[in-house]
CSV table of C-alpha atoms in Angstrom, one decimal:
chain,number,residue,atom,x,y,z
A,1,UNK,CA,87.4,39.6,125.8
A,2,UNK,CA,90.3,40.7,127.8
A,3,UNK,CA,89.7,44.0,127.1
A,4,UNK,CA,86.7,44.0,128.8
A,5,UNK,CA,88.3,42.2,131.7
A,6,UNK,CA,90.9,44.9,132.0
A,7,UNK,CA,88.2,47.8,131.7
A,8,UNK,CA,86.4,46.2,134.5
A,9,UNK,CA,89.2,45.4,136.6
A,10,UNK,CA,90.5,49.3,136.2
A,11,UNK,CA,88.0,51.0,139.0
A,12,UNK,CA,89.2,47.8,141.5
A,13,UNK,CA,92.5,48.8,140.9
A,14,UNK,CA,92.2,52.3,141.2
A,15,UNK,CA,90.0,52.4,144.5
A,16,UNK,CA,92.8,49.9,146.0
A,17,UNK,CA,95.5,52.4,144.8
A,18,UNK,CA,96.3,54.5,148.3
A,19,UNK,CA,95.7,58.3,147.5
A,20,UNK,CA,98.4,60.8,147.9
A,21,UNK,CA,98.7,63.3,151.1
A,22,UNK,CA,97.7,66.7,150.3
A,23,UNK,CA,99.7,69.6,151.3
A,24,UNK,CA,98.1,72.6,152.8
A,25,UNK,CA,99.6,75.9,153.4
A,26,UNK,CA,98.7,77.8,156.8
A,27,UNK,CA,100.2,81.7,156.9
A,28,UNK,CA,99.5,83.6,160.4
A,29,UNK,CA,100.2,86.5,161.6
A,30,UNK,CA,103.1,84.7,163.5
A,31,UNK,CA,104.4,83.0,160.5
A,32,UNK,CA,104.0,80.1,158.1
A,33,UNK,CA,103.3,76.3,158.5
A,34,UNK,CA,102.4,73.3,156.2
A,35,UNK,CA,100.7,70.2,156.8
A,36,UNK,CA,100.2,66.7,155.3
A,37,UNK,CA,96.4,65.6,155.3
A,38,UNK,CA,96.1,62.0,155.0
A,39,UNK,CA,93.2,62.2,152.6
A,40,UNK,CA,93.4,57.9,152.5
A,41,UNK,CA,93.4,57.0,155.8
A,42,UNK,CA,91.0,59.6,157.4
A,43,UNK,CA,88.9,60.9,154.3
A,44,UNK,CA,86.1,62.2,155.4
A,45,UNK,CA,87.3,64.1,158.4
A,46,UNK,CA,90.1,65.4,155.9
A,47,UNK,CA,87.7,66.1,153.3
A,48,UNK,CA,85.7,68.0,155.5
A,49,UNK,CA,88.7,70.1,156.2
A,50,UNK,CA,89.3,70.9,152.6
A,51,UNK,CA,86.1,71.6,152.2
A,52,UNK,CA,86.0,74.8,154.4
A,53,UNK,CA,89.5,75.4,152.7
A,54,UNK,CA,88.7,74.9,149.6
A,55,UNK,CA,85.9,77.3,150.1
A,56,UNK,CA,87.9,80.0,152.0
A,57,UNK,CA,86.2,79.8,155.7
A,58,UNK,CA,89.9,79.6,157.1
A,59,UNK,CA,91.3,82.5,155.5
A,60,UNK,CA,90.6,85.5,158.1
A,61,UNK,CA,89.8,83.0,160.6
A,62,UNK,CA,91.8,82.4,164.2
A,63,UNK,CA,93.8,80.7,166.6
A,64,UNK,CA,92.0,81.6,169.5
A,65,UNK,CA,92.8,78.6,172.1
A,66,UNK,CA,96.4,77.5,173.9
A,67,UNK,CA,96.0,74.5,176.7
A,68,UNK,CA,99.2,74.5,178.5
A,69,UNK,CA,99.4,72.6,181.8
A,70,UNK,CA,98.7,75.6,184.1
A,71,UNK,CA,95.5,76.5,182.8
A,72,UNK,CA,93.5,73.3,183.1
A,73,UNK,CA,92.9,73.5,186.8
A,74,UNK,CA,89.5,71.6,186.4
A,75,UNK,CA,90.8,68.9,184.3
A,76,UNK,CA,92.5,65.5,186.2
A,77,UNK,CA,94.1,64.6,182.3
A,78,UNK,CA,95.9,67.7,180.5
A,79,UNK,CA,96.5,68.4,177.0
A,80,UNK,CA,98.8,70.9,175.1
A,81,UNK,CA,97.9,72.4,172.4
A,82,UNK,CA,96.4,75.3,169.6
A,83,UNK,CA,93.0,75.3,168.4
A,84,UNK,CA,91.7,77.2,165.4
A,85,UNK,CA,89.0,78.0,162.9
A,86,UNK,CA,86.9,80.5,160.4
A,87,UNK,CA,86.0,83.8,160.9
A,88,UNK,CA,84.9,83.6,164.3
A,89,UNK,CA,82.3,86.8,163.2
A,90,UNK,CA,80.8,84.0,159.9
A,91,UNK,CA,77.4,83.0,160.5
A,92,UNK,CA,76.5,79.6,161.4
A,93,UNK,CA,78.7,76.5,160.0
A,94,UNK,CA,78.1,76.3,156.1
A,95,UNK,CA,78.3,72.0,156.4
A,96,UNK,CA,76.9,69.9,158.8
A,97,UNK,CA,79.0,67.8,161.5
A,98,UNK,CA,80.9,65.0,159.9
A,99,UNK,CA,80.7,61.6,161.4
A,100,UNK,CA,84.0,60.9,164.1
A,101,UNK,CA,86.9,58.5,162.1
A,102,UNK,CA,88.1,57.3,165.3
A,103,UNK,CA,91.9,56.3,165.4
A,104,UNK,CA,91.1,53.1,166.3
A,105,UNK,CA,89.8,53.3,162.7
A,106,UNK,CA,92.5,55.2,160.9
A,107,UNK,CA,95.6,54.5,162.9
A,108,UNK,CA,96.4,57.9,162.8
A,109,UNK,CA,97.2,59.3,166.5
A,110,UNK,CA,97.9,62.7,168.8
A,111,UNK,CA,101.6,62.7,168.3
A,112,UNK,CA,104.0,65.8,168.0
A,113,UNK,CA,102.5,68.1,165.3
A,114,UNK,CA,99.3,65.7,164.4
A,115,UNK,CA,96.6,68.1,163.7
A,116,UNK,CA,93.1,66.8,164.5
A,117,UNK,CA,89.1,68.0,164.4
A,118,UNK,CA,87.8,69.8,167.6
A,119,UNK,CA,84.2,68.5,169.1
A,120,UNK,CA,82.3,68.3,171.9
A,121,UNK,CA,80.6,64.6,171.2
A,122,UNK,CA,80.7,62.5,168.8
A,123,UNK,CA,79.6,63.6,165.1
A,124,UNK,CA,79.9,66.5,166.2
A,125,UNK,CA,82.8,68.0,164.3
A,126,UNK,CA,82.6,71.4,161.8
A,127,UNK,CA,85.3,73.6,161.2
A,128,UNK,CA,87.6,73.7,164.3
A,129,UNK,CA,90.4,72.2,164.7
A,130,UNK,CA,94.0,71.6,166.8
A,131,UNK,CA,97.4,70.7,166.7
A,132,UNK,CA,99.2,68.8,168.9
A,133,UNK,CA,102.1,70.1,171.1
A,134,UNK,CA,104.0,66.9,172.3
A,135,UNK,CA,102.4,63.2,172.2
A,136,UNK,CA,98.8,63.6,173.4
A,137,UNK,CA,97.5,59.9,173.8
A,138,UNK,CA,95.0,60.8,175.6
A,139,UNK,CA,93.2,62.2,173.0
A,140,UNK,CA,93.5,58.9,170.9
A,141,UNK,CA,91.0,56.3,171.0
A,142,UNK,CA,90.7,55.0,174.4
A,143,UNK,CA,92.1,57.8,175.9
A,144,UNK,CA,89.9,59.3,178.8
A,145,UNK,CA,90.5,63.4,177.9
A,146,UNK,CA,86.9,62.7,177.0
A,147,UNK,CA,84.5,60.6,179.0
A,148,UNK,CA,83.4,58.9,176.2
A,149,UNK,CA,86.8,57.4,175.5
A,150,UNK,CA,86.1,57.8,171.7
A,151,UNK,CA,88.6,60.3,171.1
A,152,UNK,CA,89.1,63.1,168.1
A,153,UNK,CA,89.7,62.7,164.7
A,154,UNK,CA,93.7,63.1,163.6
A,155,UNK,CA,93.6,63.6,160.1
A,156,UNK,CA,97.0,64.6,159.6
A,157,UNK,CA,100.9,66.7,161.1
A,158,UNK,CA,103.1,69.3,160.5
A,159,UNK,CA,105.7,68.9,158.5
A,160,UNK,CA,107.4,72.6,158.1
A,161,UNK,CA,107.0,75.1,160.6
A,162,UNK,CA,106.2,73.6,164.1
A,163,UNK,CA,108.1,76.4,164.9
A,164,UNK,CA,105.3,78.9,164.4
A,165,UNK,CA,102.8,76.5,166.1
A,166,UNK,CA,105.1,76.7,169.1
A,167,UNK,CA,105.3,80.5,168.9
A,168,UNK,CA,101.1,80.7,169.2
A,169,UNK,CA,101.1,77.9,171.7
A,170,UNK,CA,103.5,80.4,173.7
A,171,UNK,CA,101.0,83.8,173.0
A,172,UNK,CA,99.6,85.7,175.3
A,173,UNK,CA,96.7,84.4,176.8
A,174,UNK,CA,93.4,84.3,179.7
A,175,UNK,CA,92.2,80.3,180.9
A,176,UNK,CA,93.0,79.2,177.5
A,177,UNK,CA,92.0,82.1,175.4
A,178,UNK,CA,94.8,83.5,173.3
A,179,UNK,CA,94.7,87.5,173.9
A,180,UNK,CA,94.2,88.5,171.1
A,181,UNK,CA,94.0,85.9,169.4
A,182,UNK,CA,96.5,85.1,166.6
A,183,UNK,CA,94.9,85.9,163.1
A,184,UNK,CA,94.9,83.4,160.3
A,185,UNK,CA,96.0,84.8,157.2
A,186,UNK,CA,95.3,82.3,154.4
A,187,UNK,CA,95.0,78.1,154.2
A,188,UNK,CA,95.6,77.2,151.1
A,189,UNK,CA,96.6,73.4,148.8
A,190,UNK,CA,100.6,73.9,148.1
A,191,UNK,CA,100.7,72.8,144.3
């Protein structure tokens, strides 16, 4: 008999056990960065990144937007920071839109480095997606960047290279399009 209890108390266990951050490469044109997805706290909006990773939609893809202060003239609350995705020449999004984890939900937020899924409402998020350049609460839960106050999706940081994010927030650029836009080389697991 207890070996039945311990057989059926082993999925429990496991599902309570907090999963491990994955580590993803990023090499541009400008240099290399890594991140830490928090695959436990925010996992679908994580998975969904891997997903395109996993099946190479990032590699050849772009950085293509920098918000600095100066060019969001229409815009009463301002943001910094980089937004990329695939090959902007792919044809239309290989997933559907994922549902929004709020970070009400995840307690993940738009600090230094977090990098976060792009959208324009909610469930509404595909490939796209930004990091952070300085705290960005406004883009939390709550915070009023949108008017729906529900925020983005953080699903994870940088932890090497903020360096080279700096570099493409500091590009070239038109309004807030990156001229030319800075090419994404490969995004890849680090094993």
């Amino acid at each position: 008999m207890l070996p039945l209890l311990f057989a059926l108390g082993a999925p429990a266990l496991a599902a309570s056990t907090p999963q491990s951050p994955v580590r993803v490469v990023v090499e541009t044109e400008k240099g290399v960065f890594e991140l830490e997805l928090d695959v436990g706290r925010a996992p679908v909006t994580a998975g969904n990144f891997l997903r395109y990773l996993d099946g190479g939609h990032y590699d050849g893809g772009t950085f293509f937007r920098t918000v600095h202060a100066e060019n969001q003239p229409n815009d009463s609350i301002r943001i910094a920071v980089i937004q990329g995705g695939r090959d902007p020449d792919a044809e239309a999004d290989p997933f559907p839109a994922i549902a929004l984890e709020r970070t009400s939900e995840t307690g993940l937020v738009h600090v230094d480095g977090a990098v976060s899924m792009g959208r324009t409402g909610p469930d509404t998020a595909t490939h796209s997606f930004f990091i952070c350049i300085g705290d960005q609460p406004s883009l939390d839960f709550g915070g009023m960047r949108n008017p729906d106050g529900q925020g983005f999706a953080a699903f994870g940081r940088v932890v090497e290279g903020m360096d080279v994010v700096r570099a493409i927030h500091a590009a070239p650029y038109e309004a807030q399009r990156l001229t030319p836009p800075v090419r994404i080389e490969r995004v890849y697991r680090k094993e």
